[in-house]
PDB file of C-alpha atoms (C1' of nucleotides) in Angstrom:
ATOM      1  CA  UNK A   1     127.262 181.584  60.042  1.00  0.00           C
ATOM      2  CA  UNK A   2     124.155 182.405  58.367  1.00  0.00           C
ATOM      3  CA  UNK A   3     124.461 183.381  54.251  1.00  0.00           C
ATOM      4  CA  UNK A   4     122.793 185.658  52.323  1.00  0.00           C
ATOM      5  CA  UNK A   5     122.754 183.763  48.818  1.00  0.00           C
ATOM      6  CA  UNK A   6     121.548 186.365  46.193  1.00  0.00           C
ATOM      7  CA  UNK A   7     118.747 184.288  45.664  1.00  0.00           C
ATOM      8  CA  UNK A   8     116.780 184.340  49.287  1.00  0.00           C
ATOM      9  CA  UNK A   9     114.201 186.310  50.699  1.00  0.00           C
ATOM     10  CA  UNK A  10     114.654 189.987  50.268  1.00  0.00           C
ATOM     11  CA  UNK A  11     114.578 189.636  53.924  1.00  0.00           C
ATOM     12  CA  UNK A  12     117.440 187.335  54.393  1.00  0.00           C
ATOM     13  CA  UNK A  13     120.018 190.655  55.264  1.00  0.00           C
ATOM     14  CA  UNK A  14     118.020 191.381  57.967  1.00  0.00           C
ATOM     15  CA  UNK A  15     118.511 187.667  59.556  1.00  0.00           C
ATOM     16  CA  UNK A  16     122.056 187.765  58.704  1.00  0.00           C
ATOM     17  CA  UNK A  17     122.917 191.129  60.442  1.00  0.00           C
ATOM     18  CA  UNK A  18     121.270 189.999  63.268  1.00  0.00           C
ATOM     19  CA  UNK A  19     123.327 187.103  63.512  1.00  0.00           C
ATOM     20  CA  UNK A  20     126.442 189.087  63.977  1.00  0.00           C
ATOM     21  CA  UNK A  21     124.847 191.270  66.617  1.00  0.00           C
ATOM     22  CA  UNK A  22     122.733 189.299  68.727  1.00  0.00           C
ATOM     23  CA  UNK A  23     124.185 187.076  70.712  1.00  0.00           C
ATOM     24  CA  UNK A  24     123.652 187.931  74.207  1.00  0.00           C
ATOM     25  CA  UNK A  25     126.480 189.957  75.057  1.00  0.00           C
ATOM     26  CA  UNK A  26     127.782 190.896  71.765  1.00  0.00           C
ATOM     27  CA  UNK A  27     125.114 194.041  71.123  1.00  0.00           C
ATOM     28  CA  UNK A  28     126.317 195.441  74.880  1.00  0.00           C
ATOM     29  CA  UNK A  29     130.140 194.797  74.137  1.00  0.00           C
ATOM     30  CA  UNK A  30     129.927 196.439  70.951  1.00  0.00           C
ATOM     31  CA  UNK A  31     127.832 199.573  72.325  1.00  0.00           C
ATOM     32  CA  UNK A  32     130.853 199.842  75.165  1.00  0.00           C
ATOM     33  CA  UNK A  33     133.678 199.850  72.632  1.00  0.00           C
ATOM     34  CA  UNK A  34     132.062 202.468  70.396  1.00  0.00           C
ATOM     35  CA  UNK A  35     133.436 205.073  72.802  1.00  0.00           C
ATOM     36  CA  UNK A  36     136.902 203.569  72.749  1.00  0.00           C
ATOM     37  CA  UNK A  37     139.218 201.027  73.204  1.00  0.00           C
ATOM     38  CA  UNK A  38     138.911 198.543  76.764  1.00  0.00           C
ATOM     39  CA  UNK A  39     140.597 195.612  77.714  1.00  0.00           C
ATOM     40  CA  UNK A  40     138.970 192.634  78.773  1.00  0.00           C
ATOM     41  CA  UNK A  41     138.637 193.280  82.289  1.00  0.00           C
ATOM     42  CA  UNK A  42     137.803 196.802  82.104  1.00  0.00           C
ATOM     43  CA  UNK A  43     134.366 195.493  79.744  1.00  0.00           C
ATOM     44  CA  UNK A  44     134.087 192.615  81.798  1.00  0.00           C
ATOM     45  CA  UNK A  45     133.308 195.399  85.301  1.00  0.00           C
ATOM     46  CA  UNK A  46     131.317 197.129  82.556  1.00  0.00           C
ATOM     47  CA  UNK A  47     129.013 194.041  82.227  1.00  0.00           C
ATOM     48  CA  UNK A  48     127.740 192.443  85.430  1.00  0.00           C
ATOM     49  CA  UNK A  49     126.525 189.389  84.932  1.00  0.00           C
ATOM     50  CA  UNK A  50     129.029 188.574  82.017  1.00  0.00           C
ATOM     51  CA  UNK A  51     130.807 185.478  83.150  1.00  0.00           C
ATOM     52  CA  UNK A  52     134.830 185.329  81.605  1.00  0.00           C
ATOM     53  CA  UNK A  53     133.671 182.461  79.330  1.00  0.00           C
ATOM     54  CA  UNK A  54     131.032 184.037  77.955  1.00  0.00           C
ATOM     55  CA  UNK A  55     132.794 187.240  77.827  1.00  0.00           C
ATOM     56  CA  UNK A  56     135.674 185.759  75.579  1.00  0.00           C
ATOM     57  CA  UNK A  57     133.359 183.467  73.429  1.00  0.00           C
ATOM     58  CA  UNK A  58     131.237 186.770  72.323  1.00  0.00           C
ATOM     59  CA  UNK A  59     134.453 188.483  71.586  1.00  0.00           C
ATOM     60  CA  UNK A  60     136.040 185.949  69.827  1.00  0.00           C
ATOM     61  CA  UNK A  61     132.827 185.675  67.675  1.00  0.00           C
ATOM     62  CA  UNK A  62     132.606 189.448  67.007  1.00  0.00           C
ATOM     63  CA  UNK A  63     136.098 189.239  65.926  1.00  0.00           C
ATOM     64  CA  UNK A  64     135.542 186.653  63.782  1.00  0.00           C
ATOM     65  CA  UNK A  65     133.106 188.531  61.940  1.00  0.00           C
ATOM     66  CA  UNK A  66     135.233 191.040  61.446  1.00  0.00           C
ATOM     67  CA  UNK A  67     133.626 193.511  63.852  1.00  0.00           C
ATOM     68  CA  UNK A  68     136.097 193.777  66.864  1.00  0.00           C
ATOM     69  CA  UNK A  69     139.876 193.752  66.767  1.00  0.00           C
ATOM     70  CA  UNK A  70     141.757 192.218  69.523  1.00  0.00           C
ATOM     71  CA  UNK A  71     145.622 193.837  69.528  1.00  0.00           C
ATOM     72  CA  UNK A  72     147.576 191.756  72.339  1.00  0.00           C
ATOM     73  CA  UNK A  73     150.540 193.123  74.010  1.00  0.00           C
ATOM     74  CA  UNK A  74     153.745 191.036  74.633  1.00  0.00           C
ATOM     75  CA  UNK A  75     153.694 192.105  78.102  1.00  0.00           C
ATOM     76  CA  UNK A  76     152.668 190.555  81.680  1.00  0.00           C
ATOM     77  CA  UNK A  77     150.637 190.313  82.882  1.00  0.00           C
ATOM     78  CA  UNK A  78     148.743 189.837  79.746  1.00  0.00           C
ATOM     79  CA  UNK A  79     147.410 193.098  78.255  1.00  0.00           C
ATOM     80  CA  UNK A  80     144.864 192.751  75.317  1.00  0.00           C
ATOM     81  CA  UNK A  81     143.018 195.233  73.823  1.00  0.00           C
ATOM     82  CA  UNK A  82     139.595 195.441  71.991  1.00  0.00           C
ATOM     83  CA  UNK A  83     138.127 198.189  69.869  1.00  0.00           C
ATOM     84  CA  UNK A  84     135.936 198.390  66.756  1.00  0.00           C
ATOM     85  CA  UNK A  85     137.103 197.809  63.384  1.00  0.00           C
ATOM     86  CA  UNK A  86     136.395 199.826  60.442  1.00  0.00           C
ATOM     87  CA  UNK A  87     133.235 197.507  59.543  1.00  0.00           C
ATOM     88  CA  UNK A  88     132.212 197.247  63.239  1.00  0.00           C
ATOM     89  CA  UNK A  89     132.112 201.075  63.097  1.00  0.00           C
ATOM     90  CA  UNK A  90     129.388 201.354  60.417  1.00  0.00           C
ATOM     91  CA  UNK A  91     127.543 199.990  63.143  1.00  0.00           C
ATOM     92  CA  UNK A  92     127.514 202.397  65.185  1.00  0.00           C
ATOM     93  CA  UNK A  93     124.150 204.349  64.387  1.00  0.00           C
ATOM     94  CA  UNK A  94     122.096 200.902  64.684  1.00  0.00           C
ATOM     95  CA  UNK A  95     123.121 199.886  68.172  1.00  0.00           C
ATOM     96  CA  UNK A  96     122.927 203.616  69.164  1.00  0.00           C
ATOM     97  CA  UNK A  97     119.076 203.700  67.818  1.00  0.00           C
ATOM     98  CA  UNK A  98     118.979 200.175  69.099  1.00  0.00           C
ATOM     99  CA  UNK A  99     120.145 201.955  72.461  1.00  0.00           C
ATOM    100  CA  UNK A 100     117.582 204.721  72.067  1.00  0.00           C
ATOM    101  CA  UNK A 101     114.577 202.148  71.371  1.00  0.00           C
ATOM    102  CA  UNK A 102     115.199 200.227  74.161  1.00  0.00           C
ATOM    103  CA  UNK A 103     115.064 202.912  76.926  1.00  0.00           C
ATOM    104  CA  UNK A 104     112.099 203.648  75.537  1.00  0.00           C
ATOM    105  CA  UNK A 105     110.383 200.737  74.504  1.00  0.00           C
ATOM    106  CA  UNK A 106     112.103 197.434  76.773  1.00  0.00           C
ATOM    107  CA  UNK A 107     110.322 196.657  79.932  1.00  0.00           C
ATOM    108  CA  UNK A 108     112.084 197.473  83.380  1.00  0.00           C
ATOM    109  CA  UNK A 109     110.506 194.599  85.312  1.00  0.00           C
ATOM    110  CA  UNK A 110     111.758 190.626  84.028  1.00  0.00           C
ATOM    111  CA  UNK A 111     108.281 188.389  83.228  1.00  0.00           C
ATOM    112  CA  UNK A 112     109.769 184.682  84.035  1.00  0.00           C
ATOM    113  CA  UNK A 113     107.486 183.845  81.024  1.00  0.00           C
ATOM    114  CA  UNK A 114     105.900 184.769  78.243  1.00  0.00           C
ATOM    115  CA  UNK A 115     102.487 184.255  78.242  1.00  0.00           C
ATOM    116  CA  UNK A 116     100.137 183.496  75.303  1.00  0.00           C
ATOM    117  CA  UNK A 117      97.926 186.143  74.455  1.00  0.00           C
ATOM    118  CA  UNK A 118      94.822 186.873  73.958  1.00  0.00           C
ATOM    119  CA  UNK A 119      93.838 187.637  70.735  1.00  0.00           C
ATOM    120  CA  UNK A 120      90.435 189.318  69.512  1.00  0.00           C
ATOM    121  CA  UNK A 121      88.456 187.387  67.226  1.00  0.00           C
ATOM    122  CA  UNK A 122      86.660 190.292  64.506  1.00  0.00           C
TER     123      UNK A 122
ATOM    124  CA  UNK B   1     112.722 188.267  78.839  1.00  0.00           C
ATOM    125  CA  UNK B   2     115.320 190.130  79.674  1.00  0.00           C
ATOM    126  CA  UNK B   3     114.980 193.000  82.085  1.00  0.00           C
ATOM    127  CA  UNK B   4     116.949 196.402  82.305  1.00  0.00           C
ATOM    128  CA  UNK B   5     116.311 197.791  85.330  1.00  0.00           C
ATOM    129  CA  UNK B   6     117.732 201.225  85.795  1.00  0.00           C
ATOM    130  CA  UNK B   7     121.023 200.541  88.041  1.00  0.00           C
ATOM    131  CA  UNK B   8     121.659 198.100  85.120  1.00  0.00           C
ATOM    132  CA  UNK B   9     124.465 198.762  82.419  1.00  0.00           C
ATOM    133  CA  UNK B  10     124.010 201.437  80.307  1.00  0.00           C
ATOM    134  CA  UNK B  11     124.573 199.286  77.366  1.00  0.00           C
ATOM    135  CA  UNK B  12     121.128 196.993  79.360  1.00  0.00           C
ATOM    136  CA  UNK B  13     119.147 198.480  76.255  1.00  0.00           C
ATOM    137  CA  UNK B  14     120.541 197.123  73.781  1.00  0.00           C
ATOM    138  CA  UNK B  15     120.613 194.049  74.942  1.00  0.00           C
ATOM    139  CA  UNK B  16     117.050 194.474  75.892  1.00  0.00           C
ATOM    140  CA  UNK B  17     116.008 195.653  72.028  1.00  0.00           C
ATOM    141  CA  UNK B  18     117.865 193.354  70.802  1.00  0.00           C
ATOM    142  CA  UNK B  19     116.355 190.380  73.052  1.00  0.00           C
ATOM    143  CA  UNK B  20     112.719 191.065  71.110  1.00  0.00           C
ATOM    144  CA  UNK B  21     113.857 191.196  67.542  1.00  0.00           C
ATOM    145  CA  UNK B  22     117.084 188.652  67.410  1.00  0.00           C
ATOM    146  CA  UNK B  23     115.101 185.463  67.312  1.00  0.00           C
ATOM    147  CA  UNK B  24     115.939 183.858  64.078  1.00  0.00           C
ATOM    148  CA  UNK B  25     113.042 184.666  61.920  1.00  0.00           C
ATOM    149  CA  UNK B  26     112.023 187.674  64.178  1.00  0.00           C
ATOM    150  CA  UNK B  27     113.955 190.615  62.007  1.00  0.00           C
ATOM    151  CA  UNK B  28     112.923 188.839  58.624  1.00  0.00           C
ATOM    152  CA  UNK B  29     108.968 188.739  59.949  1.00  0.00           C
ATOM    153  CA  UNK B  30     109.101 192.574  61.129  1.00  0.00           C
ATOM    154  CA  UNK B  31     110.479 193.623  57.301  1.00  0.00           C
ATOM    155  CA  UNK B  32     107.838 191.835  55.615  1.00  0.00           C
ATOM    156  CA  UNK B  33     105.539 193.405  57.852  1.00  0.00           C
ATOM    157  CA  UNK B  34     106.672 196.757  56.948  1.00  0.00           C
ATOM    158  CA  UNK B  35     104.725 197.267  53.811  1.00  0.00           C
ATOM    159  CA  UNK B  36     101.518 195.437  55.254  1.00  0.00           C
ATOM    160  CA  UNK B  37      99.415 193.130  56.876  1.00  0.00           C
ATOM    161  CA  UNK B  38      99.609 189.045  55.926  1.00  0.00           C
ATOM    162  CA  UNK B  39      98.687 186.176  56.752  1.00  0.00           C
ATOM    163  CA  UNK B  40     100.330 182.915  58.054  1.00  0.00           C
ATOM    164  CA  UNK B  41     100.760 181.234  54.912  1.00  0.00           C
ATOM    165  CA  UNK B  42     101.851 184.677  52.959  1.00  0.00           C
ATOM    166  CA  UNK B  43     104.645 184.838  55.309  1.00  0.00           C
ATOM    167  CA  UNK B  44     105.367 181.492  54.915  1.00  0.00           C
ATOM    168  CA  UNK B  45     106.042 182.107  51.368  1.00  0.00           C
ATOM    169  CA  UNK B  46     107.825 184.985  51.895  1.00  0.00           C
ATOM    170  CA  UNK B  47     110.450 183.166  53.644  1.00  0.00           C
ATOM    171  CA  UNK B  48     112.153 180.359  52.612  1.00  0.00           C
ATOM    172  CA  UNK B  49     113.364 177.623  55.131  1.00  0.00           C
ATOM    173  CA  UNK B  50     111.005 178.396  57.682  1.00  0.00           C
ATOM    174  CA  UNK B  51     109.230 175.631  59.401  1.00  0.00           C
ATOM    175  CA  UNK B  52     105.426 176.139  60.395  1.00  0.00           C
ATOM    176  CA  UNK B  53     106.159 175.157  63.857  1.00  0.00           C
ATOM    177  CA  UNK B  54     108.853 178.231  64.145  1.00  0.00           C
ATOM    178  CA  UNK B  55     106.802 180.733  62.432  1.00  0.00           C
ATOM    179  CA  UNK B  56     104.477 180.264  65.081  1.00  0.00           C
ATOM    180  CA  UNK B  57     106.660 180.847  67.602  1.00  0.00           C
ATOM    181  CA  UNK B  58     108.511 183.699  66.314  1.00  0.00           C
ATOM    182  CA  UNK B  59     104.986 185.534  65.809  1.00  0.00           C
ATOM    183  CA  UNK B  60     103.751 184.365  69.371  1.00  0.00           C
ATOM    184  CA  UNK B  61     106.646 186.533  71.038  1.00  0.00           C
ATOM    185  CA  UNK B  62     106.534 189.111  68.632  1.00  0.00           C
ATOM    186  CA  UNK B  63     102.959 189.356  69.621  1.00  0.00           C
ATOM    187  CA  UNK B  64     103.970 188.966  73.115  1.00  0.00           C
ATOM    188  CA  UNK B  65     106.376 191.637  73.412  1.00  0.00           C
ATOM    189  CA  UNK B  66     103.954 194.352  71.370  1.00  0.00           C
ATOM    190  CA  UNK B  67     105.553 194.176  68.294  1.00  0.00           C
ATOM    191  CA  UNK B  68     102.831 192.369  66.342  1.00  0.00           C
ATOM    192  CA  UNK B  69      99.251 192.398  66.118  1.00  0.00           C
ATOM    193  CA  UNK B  70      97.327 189.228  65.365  1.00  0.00           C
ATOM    194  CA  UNK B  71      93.475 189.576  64.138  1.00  0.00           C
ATOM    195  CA  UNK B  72      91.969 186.328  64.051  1.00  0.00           C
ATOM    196  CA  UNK B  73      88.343 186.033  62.079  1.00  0.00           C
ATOM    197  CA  UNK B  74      85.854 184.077  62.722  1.00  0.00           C
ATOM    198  CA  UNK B  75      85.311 182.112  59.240  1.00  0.00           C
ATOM    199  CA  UNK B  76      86.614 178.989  57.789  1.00  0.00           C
ATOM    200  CA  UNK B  77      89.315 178.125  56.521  1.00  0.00           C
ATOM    201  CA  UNK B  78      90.816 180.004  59.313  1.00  0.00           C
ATOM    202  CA  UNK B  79      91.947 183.422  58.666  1.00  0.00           C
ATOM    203  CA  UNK B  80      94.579 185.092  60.919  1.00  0.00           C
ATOM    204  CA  UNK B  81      96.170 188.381  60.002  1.00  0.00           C
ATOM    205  CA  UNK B  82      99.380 190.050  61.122  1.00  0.00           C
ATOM    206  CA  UNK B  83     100.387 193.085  61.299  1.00  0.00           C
ATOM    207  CA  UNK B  84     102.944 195.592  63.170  1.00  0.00           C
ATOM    208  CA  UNK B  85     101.597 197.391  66.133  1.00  0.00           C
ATOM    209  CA  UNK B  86     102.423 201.241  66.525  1.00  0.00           C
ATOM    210  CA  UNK B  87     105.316 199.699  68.956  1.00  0.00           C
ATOM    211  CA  UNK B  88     106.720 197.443  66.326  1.00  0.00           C
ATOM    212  CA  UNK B  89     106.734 200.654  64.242  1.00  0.00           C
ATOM    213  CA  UNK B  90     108.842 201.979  65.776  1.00  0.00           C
ATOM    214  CA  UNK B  91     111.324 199.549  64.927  1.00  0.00           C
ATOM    215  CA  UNK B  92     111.002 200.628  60.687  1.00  0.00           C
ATOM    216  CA  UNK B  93     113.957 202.734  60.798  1.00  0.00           C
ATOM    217  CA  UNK B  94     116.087 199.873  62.862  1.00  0.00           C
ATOM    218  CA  UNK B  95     114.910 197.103  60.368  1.00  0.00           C
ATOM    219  CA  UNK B  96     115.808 198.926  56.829  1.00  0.00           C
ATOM    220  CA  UNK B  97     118.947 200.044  58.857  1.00  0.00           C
ATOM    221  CA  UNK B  98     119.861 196.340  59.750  1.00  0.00           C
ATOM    222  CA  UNK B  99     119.115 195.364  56.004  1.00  0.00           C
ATOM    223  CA  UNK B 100     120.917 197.685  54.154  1.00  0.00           C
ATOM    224  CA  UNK B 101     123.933 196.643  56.562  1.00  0.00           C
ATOM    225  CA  UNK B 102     123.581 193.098  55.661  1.00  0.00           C
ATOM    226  CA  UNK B 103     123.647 193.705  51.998  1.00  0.00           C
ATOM    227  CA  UNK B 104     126.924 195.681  52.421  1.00  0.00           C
ATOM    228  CA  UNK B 105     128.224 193.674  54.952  1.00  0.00           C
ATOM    229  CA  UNK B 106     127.101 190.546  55.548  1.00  0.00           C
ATOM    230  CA  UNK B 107     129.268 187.155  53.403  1.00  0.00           C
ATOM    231  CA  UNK B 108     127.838 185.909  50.828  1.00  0.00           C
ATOM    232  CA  UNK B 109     129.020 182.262  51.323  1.00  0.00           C
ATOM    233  CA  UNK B 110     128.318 180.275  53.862  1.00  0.00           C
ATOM    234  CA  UNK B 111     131.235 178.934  56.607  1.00  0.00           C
ATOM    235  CA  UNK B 112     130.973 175.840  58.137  1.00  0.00           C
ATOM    236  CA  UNK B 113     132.941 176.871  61.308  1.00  0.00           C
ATOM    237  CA  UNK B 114     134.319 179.905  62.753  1.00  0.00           C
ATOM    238  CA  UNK B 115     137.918 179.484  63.143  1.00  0.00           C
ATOM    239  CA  UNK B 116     139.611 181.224  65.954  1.00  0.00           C
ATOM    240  CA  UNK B 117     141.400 183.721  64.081  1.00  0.00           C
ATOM    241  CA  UNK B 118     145.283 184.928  64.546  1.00  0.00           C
ATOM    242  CA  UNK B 119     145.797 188.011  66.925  1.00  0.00           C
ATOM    243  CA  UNK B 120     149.124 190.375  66.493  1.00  0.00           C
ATOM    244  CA  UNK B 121     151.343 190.580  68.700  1.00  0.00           C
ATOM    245  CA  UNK B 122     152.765 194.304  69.037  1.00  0.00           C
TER     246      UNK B 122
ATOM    247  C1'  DC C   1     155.517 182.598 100.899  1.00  0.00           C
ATOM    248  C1'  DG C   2     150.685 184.483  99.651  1.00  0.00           C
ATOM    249  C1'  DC C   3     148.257 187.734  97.161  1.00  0.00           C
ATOM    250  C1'  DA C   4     147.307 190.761  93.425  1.00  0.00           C
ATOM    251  C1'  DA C   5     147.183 192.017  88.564  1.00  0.00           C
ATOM    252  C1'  DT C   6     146.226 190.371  83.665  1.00  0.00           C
ATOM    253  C1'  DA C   7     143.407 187.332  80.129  1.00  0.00           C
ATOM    254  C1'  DG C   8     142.236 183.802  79.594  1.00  0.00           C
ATOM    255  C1'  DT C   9     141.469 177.864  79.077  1.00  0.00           C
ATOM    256  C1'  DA C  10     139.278 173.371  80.250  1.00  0.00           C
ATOM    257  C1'  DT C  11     135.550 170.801  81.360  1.00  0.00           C
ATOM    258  C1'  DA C  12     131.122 169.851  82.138  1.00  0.00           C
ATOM    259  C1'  DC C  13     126.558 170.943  82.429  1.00  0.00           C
ATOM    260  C1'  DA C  14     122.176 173.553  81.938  1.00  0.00           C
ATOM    261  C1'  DA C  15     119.127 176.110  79.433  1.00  0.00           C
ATOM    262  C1'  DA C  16     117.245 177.815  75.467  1.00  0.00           C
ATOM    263  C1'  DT C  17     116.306 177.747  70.814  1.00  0.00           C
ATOM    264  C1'  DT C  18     115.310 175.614  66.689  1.00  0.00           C
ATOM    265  C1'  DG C  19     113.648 172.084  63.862  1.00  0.00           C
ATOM    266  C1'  DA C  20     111.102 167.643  62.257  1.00  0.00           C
ATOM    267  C1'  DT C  21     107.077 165.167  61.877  1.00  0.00           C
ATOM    268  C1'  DA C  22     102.512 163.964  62.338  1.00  0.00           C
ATOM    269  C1'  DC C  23      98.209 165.406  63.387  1.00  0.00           C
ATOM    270  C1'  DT C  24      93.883 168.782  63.957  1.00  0.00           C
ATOM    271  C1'  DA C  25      89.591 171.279  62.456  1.00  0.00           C
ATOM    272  C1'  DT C  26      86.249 173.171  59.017  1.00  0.00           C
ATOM    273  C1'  DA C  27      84.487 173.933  54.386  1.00  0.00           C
ATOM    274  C1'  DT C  28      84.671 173.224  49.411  1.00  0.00           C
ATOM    275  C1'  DG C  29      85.515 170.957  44.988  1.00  0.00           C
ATOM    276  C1'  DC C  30      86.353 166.897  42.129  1.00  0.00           C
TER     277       DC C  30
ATOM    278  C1'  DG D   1      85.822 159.284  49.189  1.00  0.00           C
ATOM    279  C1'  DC D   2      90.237 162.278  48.472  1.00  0.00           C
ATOM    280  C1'  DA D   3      92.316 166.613  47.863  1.00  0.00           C
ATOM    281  C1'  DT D   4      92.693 171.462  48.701  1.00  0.00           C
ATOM    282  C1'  DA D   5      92.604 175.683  51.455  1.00  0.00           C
ATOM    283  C1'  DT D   6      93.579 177.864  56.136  1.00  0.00           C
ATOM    284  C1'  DA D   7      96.497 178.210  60.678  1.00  0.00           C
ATOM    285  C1'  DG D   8      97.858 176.026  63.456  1.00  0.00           C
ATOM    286  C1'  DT D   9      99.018 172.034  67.809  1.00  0.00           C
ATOM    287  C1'  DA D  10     101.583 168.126  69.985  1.00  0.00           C
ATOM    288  C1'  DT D  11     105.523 165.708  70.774  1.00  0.00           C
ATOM    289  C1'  DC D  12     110.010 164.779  70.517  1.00  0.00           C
ATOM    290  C1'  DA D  13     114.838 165.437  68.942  1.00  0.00           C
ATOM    291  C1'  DA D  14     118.754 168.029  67.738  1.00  0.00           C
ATOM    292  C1'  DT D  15     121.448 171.851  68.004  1.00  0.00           C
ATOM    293  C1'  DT D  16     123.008 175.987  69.786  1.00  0.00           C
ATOM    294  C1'  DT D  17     123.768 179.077  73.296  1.00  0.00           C
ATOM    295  C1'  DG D  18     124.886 180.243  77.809  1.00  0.00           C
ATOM    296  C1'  DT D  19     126.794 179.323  82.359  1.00  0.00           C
ATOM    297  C1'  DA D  20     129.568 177.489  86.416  1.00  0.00           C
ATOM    298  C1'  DT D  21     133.701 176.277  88.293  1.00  0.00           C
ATOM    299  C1'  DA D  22     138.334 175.378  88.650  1.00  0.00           C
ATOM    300  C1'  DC D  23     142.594 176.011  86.837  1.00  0.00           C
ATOM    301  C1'  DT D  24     146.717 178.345  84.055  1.00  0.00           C
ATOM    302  C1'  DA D  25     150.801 181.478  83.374  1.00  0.00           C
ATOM    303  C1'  DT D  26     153.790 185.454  84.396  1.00  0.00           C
ATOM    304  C1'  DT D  27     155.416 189.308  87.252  1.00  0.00           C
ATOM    305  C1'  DG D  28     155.491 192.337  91.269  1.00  0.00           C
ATOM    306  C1'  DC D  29     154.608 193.523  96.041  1.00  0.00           C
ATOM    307  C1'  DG D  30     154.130 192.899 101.031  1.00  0.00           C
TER     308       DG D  30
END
DNA sequence: CGCAATAGTATACAAATTGATACTATATGC
DNA sequence: GCATATAGTATCAATTTGTATACTATTGCG
């Protein structure tokens, strides 16, 4: 967990939302449960790609931090549910504009690596 | 890099956006950057805890991925300048967003662990 | 019985990220 | 000569993050 000791960078805020948010999975979970609700399953066919483990590590995280709840159900088969909390919601316009800046600004095709640029010399 | 092609998710973009600016030092480099070109060492100063060798880095895929432009002149001692590209402008409204969040939000005190926390039962 | 549903857990490993440390090059000043 | 400035590079280690795979438990249905 990263802190934000009064006395740090002015920047240090910055580094320590990002914390919360960016683990791999945990900016796409989020952006699924601001319209609702879902249980794991139901995010988990929302995701491809998202493996179970890595699925319940990101939410467990994000709950930890106080983002998510997780409300489980004394039924079976096991029904859990995740939605937003009260904090998580006041995150709602960031990962929409991150939402917005990425159709517009991520590219479509993967690079396997990131190459060094060139850089002009003045 | 991650890639978001179109019969992705539609929560792919965030993930995507949040791929290029959730490095660890990546957010912290972009807000200094917002009121101005620096220079290595400037940065450096600016942020406490940060190791040459990651600096680097962190400015190398920034560069990379658009965000940041790096002018490199041609005297000695070496002078390299960085600054945000129109791209990485883009990004000013996310950045103050993501800091004014972590002031409000983000703990104070650092935690050693993240304990798995207690779920209710309803 | 086998299969399906649910939401995981356990274990091990791989990959990626981050950090530590020493060194580089040039010019200038003491 | 040594120290300073600048912005790194090289190499290795440590840590964190992410993934793969098999298994778990209960109930209900065919």
């Amino acid at each position: 967990m990263n802190s934000c000791p009064p006395n740090r960078s002015p920047g240090c805020p910055v580094e320590g939302a990002l914390d919360m948010i960016g683990g791999k999975w945990k900016g796409v979970v989020m952006f699924h449960l601001l319209d609702g609700t879902k249980r794991f399953n139901e995010l988990r066919r929302l995701m491809p790609g998202v493996t179970q483990r890595m699925l319940t590590r990101q939410l467990r995280e994000l709950e930890a931090d106080g983002l998510v709840h997780r409300e489980v159900y004394a039924e079976v088969p096991p029904r859990v549910e995740y939605s937003l909390t009260q904090k998580g919601e006041t995150l709602r316009g960031i990962i929409l504009a991150l939402k917005d800046w990425g159709e517009t600004h991520v590219p479509y095709y993967a690079m396997s690596k990131r190459p060094m640029p060139e850089s002009k010399t003045a």
